[in-house]
Amino acid sequence: MKDKTVLVTGANSGVGLATTVELARRGAKVVMVCRSAERGEAALREALQHGGPGKVELMQCDLGSLGSIREFARSFQARHEVLDVLINNAGVFSLKRQATRDGFESQLGVNHLGHFLLTNLLLEQVKRAPQGRIINVSSGAHKVGSIHWDDPHLTRKYGAWKGYAQSKLANILFTKALAERLRGTAVTANSLHPGAVGTQLGKDRETGFGGAILALLKPFFLTPAQGAETSVYLAASEDVTRVSGEYFYKKKIVSVSKKANDRGLAERLWSWSEKEVGLA
């Protein structure tokens, strides 16, 4: 990973921060993408303290705002001509329905649509890499997920797990459709399940609600460093140089749900997503 440029979204805590630290230890130049400047600065200090020989840079972006994503992409392109690895790690879990700045249901908006736009905007930088890699952090929750075409933003009947599972299914469908589009290039796209990690995912970002429950359950979870192992493997290992369109768990290819393997569903989601974020 020496001198390779890596971008990690949601890098201020948990798996994202652990991924940043490990890749920096291996010599990568890591761009930490964080929504909060304050939390980002604290995470940057920690990454610089533990990151070893690599370089670490902080950039701010709100994946719940299409405007912020476009502004970030322009800033990144001005600083970096090449992006070797893009790790779409950021994620939200909302106990009550919330909306992004653009009116999307927050889980679908941040977990899928935000990363969909970001990836497409930075695709040329990834293609300039000798062997570009795009890594989407999904979840085993995709197996109970469906794309609710009649109401994808869940305005009528919201459920936290319903929304989260939909967004995680979308991550895999996006990965598979992207891998098809990248066939014949030097860029790969893969997704993964990090495992049950003790992070701040279920904690309300504004009120802190849910923090006590997470603290109580922490002994039963993987550590962020353990959760980051598959992301780091997909970013760094030569074993997956030519592997694309797959879903990994514990650094191995594993099966996905029938819906996640539906090519027609993946193409439908791609077309819908293009319209939602203004790329069509």
PDB file of C-alpha atoms in Angstrom:
ATOM      1  CA  MET A   1       0.000   0.000   0.000  1.00  0.00           C
ATOM      2  CA  LYS A   2       3.041   2.306   0.056  1.00  0.00           C
ATOM      3  CA  ASP A   3       2.124   5.718  -1.380  1.00  0.00           C
ATOM      4  CA  LYS A   4      -1.246   4.509  -2.668  1.00  0.00           C
ATOM      5  CA  THR A   5      -4.088   6.979  -2.195  1.00  0.00           C
ATOM      6  CA  VAL A   6      -7.053   5.602  -0.268  1.00  0.00           C
ATOM      7  CA  LEU A   7     -10.314   7.387   0.548  1.00  0.00           C
ATOM      8  CA  VAL A   8     -12.381   6.153   3.510  1.00  0.00           C
ATOM      9  CA  THR A   9     -15.840   7.571   4.214  1.00  0.00           C
ATOM     10  CA  GLY A  10     -17.140   7.615   7.779  1.00  0.00           C
ATOM     11  CA  ALA A  11     -13.552   7.615   9.013  1.00  0.00           C
ATOM     12  CA  ASN A  12     -14.109   9.469  12.288  1.00  0.00           C
ATOM     13  CA  SER A  13     -14.862   6.376  14.397  1.00  0.00           C
ATOM     14  CA  GLY A  14     -15.389   2.628  14.492  1.00  0.00           C
ATOM     15  CA  VAL A  15     -14.515   0.514  11.463  1.00  0.00           C
ATOM     16  CA  GLY A  16     -13.704   3.578   9.345  1.00  0.00           C
ATOM     17  CA  LEU A  17     -11.102   4.865  11.790  1.00  0.00           C
ATOM     18  CA  ALA A  18      -9.643   1.381  12.302  1.00  0.00           C
ATOM     19  CA  THR A  19      -9.411   0.939   8.515  1.00  0.00           C
ATOM     20  CA  THR A  20      -7.661   4.300   8.203  1.00  0.00           C
ATOM     21  CA  VAL A  21      -5.103   3.474  10.892  1.00  0.00           C
ATOM     22  CA  GLU A  22      -4.254   0.032   9.490  1.00  0.00           C
ATOM     23  CA  LEU A  23      -3.838   1.230   5.901  1.00  0.00           C
ATOM     24  CA  ALA A  24      -1.712   4.172   7.051  1.00  0.00           C
ATOM     25  CA  ARG A  25       0.447   1.692   8.969  1.00  0.00           C
ATOM     26  CA  ARG A  26       0.997  -0.061   5.660  1.00  0.00           C
ATOM     27  CA  GLY A  27       2.227   3.157   4.056  1.00  0.00           C
ATOM     28  CA  ALA A  28      -0.910   4.396   2.291  1.00  0.00           C
ATOM     29  CA  LYS A  29      -1.905   8.028   1.899  1.00  0.00           C
ATOM     30  CA  VAL A  30      -5.367   7.972   3.488  1.00  0.00           C
ATOM     31  CA  VAL A  31      -8.002  10.648   3.010  1.00  0.00           C
ATOM     32  CA  MET A  32     -10.408  10.521   5.955  1.00  0.00           C
ATOM     33  CA  VAL A  33     -13.873  11.718   4.923  1.00  0.00           C
ATOM     34  CA  CYS A  34     -15.970  12.888   7.875  1.00  0.00           C
ATOM     35  CA  ARG A  35     -19.239  14.775   8.252  1.00  0.00           C
ATOM     36  CA  SER A  36     -18.345  16.529  11.502  1.00  0.00           C
ATOM     37  CA  ALA A  37     -15.258  18.762  11.502  1.00  0.00           C
ATOM     38  CA  GLU A  38     -14.912  18.445  15.286  1.00  0.00           C
ATOM     39  CA  ARG A  39     -15.120  14.645  15.369  1.00  0.00           C
ATOM     40  CA  GLY A  40     -12.979  14.479  12.257  1.00  0.00           C
ATOM     41  CA  GLU A  41     -10.181  16.499  13.866  1.00  0.00           C
ATOM     42  CA  ALA A  42     -10.219  14.225  16.927  1.00  0.00           C
ATOM     43  CA  ALA A  43     -10.073  11.143  14.689  1.00  0.00           C
ATOM     44  CA  LEU A  44      -7.270  12.673  12.636  1.00  0.00           C
ATOM     45  CA  ARG A  45      -5.174  13.148  15.764  1.00  0.00           C
ATOM     46  CA  GLU A  46      -5.728   9.513  16.713  1.00  0.00           C
ATOM     47  CA  ALA A  47      -4.900   8.303  13.201  1.00  0.00           C
ATOM     48  CA  LEU A  48      -1.719  10.356  13.096  1.00  0.00           C
ATOM     49  CA  GLN A  49      -0.711   8.956  16.477  1.00  0.00           C
ATOM     50  CA  HIS A  50      -1.214   5.311  15.502  1.00  0.00           C
ATOM     51  CA  GLY A  51      -0.901   5.347  11.719  1.00  0.00           C
ATOM     52  CA  GLY A  52       2.809   4.715  11.328  1.00  0.00           C
ATOM     53  CA  PRO A  53       4.597   5.627   8.084  1.00  0.00           C
ATOM     54  CA  GLY A  54       1.540   6.559   6.006  1.00  0.00           C
ATOM     55  CA  LYS A  55       0.122  10.020   5.511  1.00  0.00           C
ATOM     56  CA  VAL A  56      -3.358  10.944   6.722  1.00  0.00           C
ATOM     57  CA  GLU A  57      -5.482  13.836   5.505  1.00  0.00           C
ATOM     58  CA  LEU A  58      -8.906  15.013   6.687  1.00  0.00           C
ATOM     59  CA  MET A  59     -11.633  16.242   4.327  1.00  0.00           C
ATOM     60  CA  GLN A  60     -15.194  17.150   5.250  1.00  0.00           C
ATOM     61  CA  CYS A  61     -18.273  15.862   3.423  1.00  0.00           C
ATOM     62  CA  ASP A  62     -21.896  15.248   4.383  1.00  0.00           C
ATOM     63  CA  LEU A  63     -23.104  12.157   2.522  1.00  0.00           C
ATOM     64  CA  GLY A  64     -26.645  13.248   3.336  1.00  0.00           C
ATOM     65  CA  SER A  65     -26.281  16.247   1.014  1.00  0.00           C
ATOM     66  CA  LEU A  66     -25.842  15.955  -2.750  1.00  0.00           C
ATOM     67  CA  GLY A  67     -24.461  19.486  -2.819  1.00  0.00           C
ATOM     68  CA  SER A  68     -21.847  18.649  -0.204  1.00  0.00           C
ATOM     69  CA  ILE A  69     -20.826  15.514  -2.125  1.00  0.00           C
ATOM     70  CA  ARG A  70     -20.385  17.457  -5.366  1.00  0.00           C
ATOM     71  CA  GLU A  71     -18.378  20.154  -3.601  1.00  0.00           C
ATOM     72  CA  PHE A  72     -16.212  17.503  -1.938  1.00  0.00           C
ATOM     73  CA  ALA A  73     -15.597  15.720  -5.256  1.00  0.00           C
ATOM     74  CA  ARG A  74     -14.370  18.974  -6.844  1.00  0.00           C
ATOM     75  CA  SER A  75     -12.035  19.617  -3.899  1.00  0.00           C
ATOM     76  CA  PHE A  76     -10.685  16.052  -3.971  1.00  0.00           C
ATOM     77  CA  GLN A  77     -10.078  16.166  -7.735  1.00  0.00           C
ATOM     78  CA  ALA A  78      -8.149  19.418  -7.318  1.00  0.00           C
ATOM     79  CA  ARG A  79      -5.822  17.745  -4.775  1.00  0.00           C
ATOM     80  CA  HIS A  80      -5.540  14.198  -6.123  1.00  0.00           C
ATOM     81  CA  GLU A  81      -5.277  13.059  -9.740  1.00  0.00           C
ATOM     82  CA  VAL A  82      -5.394   9.371  -8.854  1.00  0.00           C
ATOM     83  CA  LEU A  83      -7.436   7.373  -6.354  1.00  0.00           C
ATOM     84  CA  ASP A  84      -6.204   3.814  -5.854  1.00  0.00           C
ATOM     85  CA  VAL A  85      -8.847   2.640  -3.385  1.00  0.00           C
ATOM     86  CA  LEU A  86     -12.289   4.031  -2.538  1.00  0.00           C
ATOM     87  CA  ILE A  87     -13.815   2.523   0.615  1.00  0.00           C
ATOM     88  CA  ASN A  88     -17.473   3.460   0.992  1.00  0.00           C
ATOM     89  CA  ASN A  89     -17.696   2.725   4.698  1.00  0.00           C
ATOM     90  CA  ALA A  90     -19.994   5.391   6.197  1.00  0.00           C
ATOM     91  CA  GLY A  91     -23.383   4.224   7.390  1.00  0.00           C
ATOM     92  CA  VAL A  92     -26.348   5.314   9.473  1.00  0.00           C
ATOM     93  CA  PHE A  93     -29.043   3.389  11.315  1.00  0.00           C
ATOM     94  CA  SER A  94     -32.107   5.449  12.221  1.00  0.00           C
ATOM     95  CA  LEU A  95     -34.571   4.256  14.863  1.00  0.00           C
ATOM     96  CA  LYS A  96     -37.065   6.884  13.706  1.00  0.00           C
ATOM     97  CA  ARG A  97     -37.564   8.137  10.172  1.00  0.00           C
ATOM     98  CA  GLN A  98     -35.263  10.992   9.243  1.00  0.00           C
ATOM     99  CA  ALA A  99     -34.670  12.723   5.924  1.00  0.00           C
ATOM    100  CA  THR A 100     -31.503  13.964   4.253  1.00  0.00           C
ATOM    101  CA  ARG A 101     -31.183  17.538   3.007  1.00  0.00           C
ATOM    102  CA  ASP A 102     -32.505  16.380  -0.353  1.00  0.00           C
ATOM    103  CA  GLY A 103     -35.557  14.647   1.140  1.00  0.00           C
ATOM    104  CA  PHE A 104     -34.312  11.063   0.930  1.00  0.00           C
ATOM    105  CA  GLU A 105     -34.979   8.620   3.762  1.00  0.00           C
ATOM    106  CA  SER A 106     -31.712   8.907   5.654  1.00  0.00           C
ATOM    107  CA  GLN A 107     -30.566   5.269   5.554  1.00  0.00           C
ATOM    108  CA  LEU A 108     -31.142   4.889   1.824  1.00  0.00           C
ATOM    109  CA  GLY A 109     -29.916   8.440   1.261  1.00  0.00           C
ATOM    110  CA  VAL A 110     -26.601   8.128   3.120  1.00  0.00           C
ATOM    111  CA  ASN A 111     -25.812   4.419   2.931  1.00  0.00           C
ATOM    112  CA  HIS A 112     -26.626   4.040  -0.767  1.00  0.00           C
ATOM    113  CA  LEU A 113     -27.442   7.212  -2.721  1.00  0.00           C
ATOM    114  CA  GLY A 114     -24.674   9.323  -1.188  1.00  0.00           C
ATOM    115  CA  HIS A 115     -22.062   6.689  -1.985  1.00  0.00           C
ATOM    116  CA  PHE A 116     -23.577   6.080  -5.426  1.00  0.00           C
ATOM    117  CA  LEU A 117     -23.062   9.729  -6.350  1.00  0.00           C
ATOM    118  CA  LEU A 118     -19.625   9.959  -4.730  1.00  0.00           C
ATOM    119  CA  THR A 119     -18.375   6.848  -6.544  1.00  0.00           C
ATOM    120  CA  ASN A 120     -19.588   8.027  -9.929  1.00  0.00           C
ATOM    121  CA  LEU A 121     -18.043  11.469  -9.453  1.00  0.00           C
ATOM    122  CA  LEU A 122     -14.639   9.981  -8.528  1.00  0.00           C
ATOM    123  CA  LEU A 123     -14.657   7.123 -11.033  1.00  0.00           C
ATOM    124  CA  GLU A 124     -12.185   8.776 -13.411  1.00  0.00           C
ATOM    125  CA  GLN A 125      -9.657   9.179 -10.584  1.00  0.00           C
ATOM    126  CA  VAL A 126     -10.032   5.471  -9.720  1.00  0.00           C
ATOM    127  CA  LYS A 127      -9.602   4.476 -13.374  1.00  0.00           C
ATOM    128  CA  ARG A 128      -6.273   6.339 -13.459  1.00  0.00           C
ATOM    129  CA  ALA A 129      -4.864   4.001 -10.813  1.00  0.00           C
ATOM    130  CA  PRO A 130      -2.760   1.024 -11.995  1.00  0.00           C
ATOM    131  CA  GLN A 131      -5.333  -1.237 -10.304  1.00  0.00           C
ATOM    132  CA  GLY A 132      -8.217   0.695  -8.807  1.00  0.00           C
ATOM    133  CA  ARG A 133     -10.462  -0.813  -6.171  1.00  0.00           C
ATOM    134  CA  ILE A 134     -13.937   0.199  -4.987  1.00  0.00           C
ATOM    135  CA  ILE A 135     -15.108  -1.370  -1.739  1.00  0.00           C
ATOM    136  CA  ASN A 136     -18.661  -1.027  -0.433  1.00  0.00           C
ATOM    137  CA  VAL A 137     -19.361  -1.919   3.191  1.00  0.00           C
ATOM    138  CA  SER A 138     -22.718  -3.702   3.276  1.00  0.00           C
ATOM    139  CA  SER A 139     -24.162  -6.058   5.912  1.00  0.00           C
ATOM    140  CA  GLY A 140     -25.687  -9.460   6.440  1.00  0.00           C
ATOM    141  CA  ALA A 141     -28.911  -7.481   6.974  1.00  0.00           C
ATOM    142  CA  HIS A 142     -29.243  -7.364   3.181  1.00  0.00           C
ATOM    143  CA  LYS A 143     -30.646 -10.888   3.317  1.00  0.00           C
ATOM    144  CA  VAL A 144     -33.941  -9.653   4.780  1.00  0.00           C
ATOM    145  CA  GLY A 145     -33.992  -6.543   2.603  1.00  0.00           C
ATOM    146  CA  SER A 146     -36.198  -5.550  -0.310  1.00  0.00           C
ATOM    147  CA  ILE A 147     -36.259  -2.494  -2.551  1.00  0.00           C
ATOM    148  CA  HIS A 148     -39.644  -0.944  -1.801  1.00  0.00           C
ATOM    149  CA  TRP A 149     -40.359   0.467  -5.233  1.00  0.00           C
ATOM    150  CA  ASP A 150     -43.835   1.718  -4.282  1.00  0.00           C
ATOM    151  CA  ASP A 151     -42.321   3.873  -1.498  1.00  0.00           C
ATOM    152  CA  PRO A 152     -38.486   3.629  -1.460  1.00  0.00           C
ATOM    153  CA  HIS A 153     -38.119   6.524   0.987  1.00  0.00           C
ATOM    154  CA  LEU A 154     -40.597   4.884   3.389  1.00  0.00           C
ATOM    155  CA  THR A 155     -42.858   7.908   3.797  1.00  0.00           C
ATOM    156  CA  ARG A 156     -45.913   5.816   4.666  1.00  0.00           C
ATOM    157  CA  LYS A 157     -44.748   2.900   6.794  1.00  0.00           C
ATOM    158  CA  TYR A 158     -41.300   3.327   8.289  1.00  0.00           C
ATOM    159  CA  GLY A 159     -39.348   0.639  10.104  1.00  0.00           C
ATOM    160  CA  ALA A 160     -35.733   0.999  11.203  1.00  0.00           C
ATOM    161  CA  TRP A 161     -34.662  -2.476  10.116  1.00  0.00           C
ATOM    162  CA  LYS A 162     -36.821  -2.274   6.998  1.00  0.00           C
ATOM    163  CA  GLY A 163     -34.944   0.854   5.929  1.00  0.00           C
ATOM    164  CA  TYR A 164     -31.518  -0.405   6.954  1.00  0.00           C
ATOM    165  CA  ALA A 165     -31.913  -3.773   5.207  1.00  0.00           C
ATOM    166  CA  GLN A 166     -33.118  -2.007   2.052  1.00  0.00           C
ATOM    167  CA  SER A 167     -30.014   0.222   2.059  1.00  0.00           C
ATOM    168  CA  LYS A 168     -27.661  -2.712   2.612  1.00  0.00           C
ATOM    169  CA  LEU A 169     -29.282  -4.684  -0.219  1.00  0.00           C
ATOM    170  CA  ALA A 170     -28.834  -1.571  -2.355  1.00  0.00           C
ATOM    171  CA  ASN A 171     -25.096  -1.571  -1.518  1.00  0.00           C
ATOM    172  CA  ILE A 172     -24.668  -5.045  -3.011  1.00  0.00           C
ATOM    173  CA  LEU A 173     -26.863  -4.411  -6.052  1.00  0.00           C
ATOM    174  CA  PHE A 174     -24.884  -1.224  -6.724  1.00  0.00           C
ATOM    175  CA  THR A 175     -21.612  -3.156  -6.408  1.00  0.00           C
ATOM    176  CA  LYS A 176     -22.704  -5.817  -8.877  1.00  0.00           C
ATOM    177  CA  ALA A 177     -23.998  -3.300 -11.432  1.00  0.00           C
ATOM    178  CA  LEU A 178     -20.795  -1.265 -11.064  1.00  0.00           C
ATOM    179  CA  ALA A 179     -18.609  -4.355 -11.538  1.00  0.00           C
ATOM    180  CA  GLU A 180     -20.428  -5.073 -14.805  1.00  0.00           C
ATOM    181  CA  ARG A 181     -19.754  -1.533 -16.029  1.00  0.00           C
ATOM    182  CA  LEU A 182     -16.083  -1.834 -15.076  1.00  0.00           C
ATOM    183  CA  ARG A 183     -15.559  -5.124 -16.884  1.00  0.00           C
ATOM    184  CA  GLY A 184     -12.506  -4.822 -19.132  1.00  0.00           C
ATOM    185  CA  THR A 185     -10.922  -2.063 -17.029  1.00  0.00           C
ATOM    186  CA  ALA A 186      -8.276  -2.289 -14.288  1.00  0.00           C
ATOM    187  CA  VAL A 187     -10.859  -1.380 -11.629  1.00  0.00           C
ATOM    188  CA  THR A 188     -12.650  -3.870  -9.383  1.00  0.00           C
ATOM    189  CA  ALA A 189     -15.744  -3.409  -7.212  1.00  0.00           C
ATOM    190  CA  ASN A 190     -16.573  -5.635  -4.251  1.00  0.00           C
ATOM    191  CA  SER A 191     -18.773  -5.482  -1.158  1.00  0.00           C
ATOM    192  CA  LEU A 192     -18.463  -6.968   2.292  1.00  0.00           C
ATOM    193  CA  HIS A 193     -20.073  -7.718   5.626  1.00  0.00           C
ATOM    194  CA  PRO A 194     -17.773  -6.521   8.457  1.00  0.00           C
ATOM    195  CA  GLY A 195     -19.489  -8.635  11.111  1.00  0.00           C
ATOM    196  CA  ALA A 196     -21.327  -7.452  14.220  1.00  0.00           C
ATOM    197  CA  VAL A 197     -19.088  -4.600  15.303  1.00  0.00           C
ATOM    198  CA  GLY A 198     -19.440  -2.501  18.461  1.00  0.00           C
ATOM    199  CA  THR A 199     -19.656   0.935  16.791  1.00  0.00           C
ATOM    200  CA  GLN A 200     -21.840   4.039  17.152  1.00  0.00           C
ATOM    201  CA  LEU A 201     -24.046   2.970  14.214  1.00  0.00           C
ATOM    202  CA  GLY A 202     -27.291   2.741  16.192  1.00  0.00           C
ATOM    203  CA  LYS A 203     -26.680   5.915  18.186  1.00  0.00           C
ATOM    204  CA  ASP A 204     -28.629   9.027  17.185  1.00  0.00           C
ATOM    205  CA  ARG A 205     -26.063  11.484  15.814  1.00  0.00           C
ATOM    206  CA  GLU A 206     -27.911  14.508  17.215  1.00  0.00           C
ATOM    207  CA  THR A 207     -29.376  13.372  20.558  1.00  0.00           C
ATOM    208  CA  GLY A 208     -27.069  10.501  21.572  1.00  0.00           C
ATOM    209  CA  PHE A 209     -30.099   8.207  22.071  1.00  0.00           C
ATOM    210  CA  GLY A 210     -29.138   4.528  21.945  1.00  0.00           C
ATOM    211  CA  GLY A 211     -25.641   4.991  23.379  1.00  0.00           C
ATOM    212  CA  ALA A 212     -26.436   3.247  26.681  1.00  0.00           C
ATOM    213  CA  ILE A 213     -27.804   0.180  24.883  1.00  0.00           C
ATOM    214  CA  LEU A 214     -24.707  -0.030  22.693  1.00  0.00           C
ATOM    215  CA  ALA A 215     -22.436   0.190  25.742  1.00  0.00           C
ATOM    216  CA  LEU A 216     -24.358  -2.661  27.380  1.00  0.00           C
ATOM    217  CA  LEU A 217     -23.997  -4.894  24.302  1.00  0.00           C
ATOM    218  CA  LYS A 218     -20.379  -4.017  23.549  1.00  0.00           C
ATOM    219  CA  PRO A 219     -18.846  -7.205  25.072  1.00  0.00           C
ATOM    220  CA  PHE A 220     -20.757  -9.282  22.506  1.00  0.00           C
ATOM    221  CA  PHE A 221     -19.461  -7.361  19.464  1.00  0.00           C
ATOM    222  CA  LEU A 222     -16.280  -7.496  17.409  1.00  0.00           C
ATOM    223  CA  THR A 223     -13.823  -4.665  17.933  1.00  0.00           C
ATOM    224  CA  PRO A 224     -13.584  -2.033  15.165  1.00  0.00           C
ATOM    225  CA  ALA A 225     -10.131  -3.382  14.268  1.00  0.00           C
ATOM    226  CA  GLN A 226     -11.600  -6.863  13.792  1.00  0.00           C
ATOM    227  CA  GLY A 227     -14.468  -5.400  11.769  1.00  0.00           C
ATOM    228  CA  ALA A 228     -11.979  -3.571   9.531  1.00  0.00           C
ATOM    229  CA  GLU A 229     -10.026  -6.707   8.593  1.00  0.00           C
ATOM    230  CA  THR A 230     -12.031  -7.536   5.453  1.00  0.00           C
ATOM    231  CA  SER A 231     -11.999  -3.926   4.214  1.00  0.00           C
ATOM    232  CA  VAL A 232      -8.216  -3.840   4.638  1.00  0.00           C
ATOM    233  CA  TYR A 233      -7.894  -7.220   2.910  1.00  0.00           C
ATOM    234  CA  LEU A 234      -9.900  -6.036  -0.103  1.00  0.00           C
ATOM    235  CA  ALA A 235      -7.873  -2.822  -0.261  1.00  0.00           C
ATOM    236  CA  ALA A 236      -4.418  -4.387   0.057  1.00  0.00           C
ATOM    237  CA  SER A 237      -4.321  -8.078  -0.840  1.00  0.00           C
ATOM    238  CA  GLU A 238      -2.945  -9.313  -4.147  1.00  0.00           C
ATOM    239  CA  ASP A 239      -5.298 -12.294  -3.821  1.00  0.00           C
ATOM    240  CA  VAL A 240      -8.234 -10.160  -5.024  1.00  0.00           C
ATOM    241  CA  THR A 241      -6.494  -8.208  -7.801  1.00  0.00           C
ATOM    242  CA  ARG A 242      -8.793  -9.709 -10.453  1.00  0.00           C
ATOM    243  CA  VAL A 243     -11.848 -10.400  -8.301  1.00  0.00           C
ATOM    244  CA  SER A 244     -14.860  -8.160  -8.906  1.00  0.00           C
ATOM    245  CA  GLY A 245     -18.579  -8.144  -8.182  1.00  0.00           C
ATOM    246  CA  GLU A 246     -18.281 -10.395  -5.127  1.00  0.00           C
ATOM    247  CA  TYR A 247     -19.433 -10.176  -1.510  1.00  0.00           C
ATOM    248  CA  PHE A 248     -16.958 -11.008   1.273  1.00  0.00           C
ATOM    249  CA  TYR A 249     -17.154 -11.987   4.933  1.00  0.00           C
ATOM    250  CA  LYS A 250     -14.082 -12.819   7.029  1.00  0.00           C
ATOM    251  CA  LYS A 251     -11.913 -12.278   3.922  1.00  0.00           C
ATOM    252  CA  LYS A 252     -13.748 -14.983   1.960  1.00  0.00           C
ATOM    253  CA  ILE A 253     -16.355 -14.841  -0.822  1.00  0.00           C
ATOM    254  CA  VAL A 254     -19.761 -15.813   0.549  1.00  0.00           C
ATOM    255  CA  SER A 255     -23.214 -16.130  -0.970  1.00  0.00           C
ATOM    256  CA  VAL A 256     -25.801 -13.352  -1.053  1.00  0.00           C
ATOM    257  CA  SER A 257     -29.576 -13.387  -1.088  1.00  0.00           C
ATOM    258  CA  LYS A 258     -31.505 -14.191  -4.251  1.00  0.00           C
ATOM    259  CA  LYS A 259     -32.531 -10.540  -4.582  1.00  0.00           C
ATOM    260  CA  ALA A 260     -28.923  -9.381  -4.272  1.00  0.00           C
ATOM    261  CA  ASN A 261     -28.044 -11.639  -7.226  1.00  0.00           C
ATOM    262  CA  ASP A 262     -30.864 -10.298  -9.415  1.00  0.00           C
ATOM    263  CA  ARG A 263     -29.182  -8.522 -12.341  1.00  0.00           C
ATOM    264  CA  GLY A 264     -32.450  -6.971 -13.503  1.00  0.00           C
ATOM    265  CA  LEU A 265     -33.043  -5.559 -10.029  1.00  0.00           C
ATOM    266  CA  ALA A 266     -29.497  -4.169  -9.958  1.00  0.00           C
ATOM    267  CA  GLU A 267     -30.018  -2.396 -13.292  1.00  0.00           C
ATOM    268  CA  ARG A 268     -33.368  -1.004 -12.195  1.00  0.00           C
ATOM    269  CA  LEU A 269     -31.811   0.343  -9.014  1.00  0.00           C
ATOM    270  CA  TRP A 270     -28.928   1.900 -10.986  1.00  0.00           C
ATOM    271  CA  SER A 271     -31.319   3.760 -13.314  1.00  0.00           C
ATOM    272  CA  TRP A 272     -33.483   4.913 -10.407  1.00  0.00           C
ATOM    273  CA  SER A 273     -30.431   6.038  -8.428  1.00  0.00           C
ATOM    274  CA  GLU A 274     -29.104   8.058 -11.379  1.00  0.00           C
ATOM    275  CA  LYS A 275     -32.368   9.996 -11.498  1.00  0.00           C
ATOM    276  CA  GLU A 276     -32.500  10.509  -7.737  1.00  0.00           C
ATOM    277  CA  VAL A 277     -29.019  12.050  -7.541  1.00  0.00           C
ATOM    278  CA  GLY A 278     -29.207  13.936 -10.831  1.00  0.00           C
ATOM    279  CA  LEU A 279     -26.766  11.869 -12.926  1.00  0.00           C
ATOM    280  CA  ALA A 280     -29.227  10.655 -15.558  1.00  0.00           C
TER     281      ALA A 280
END
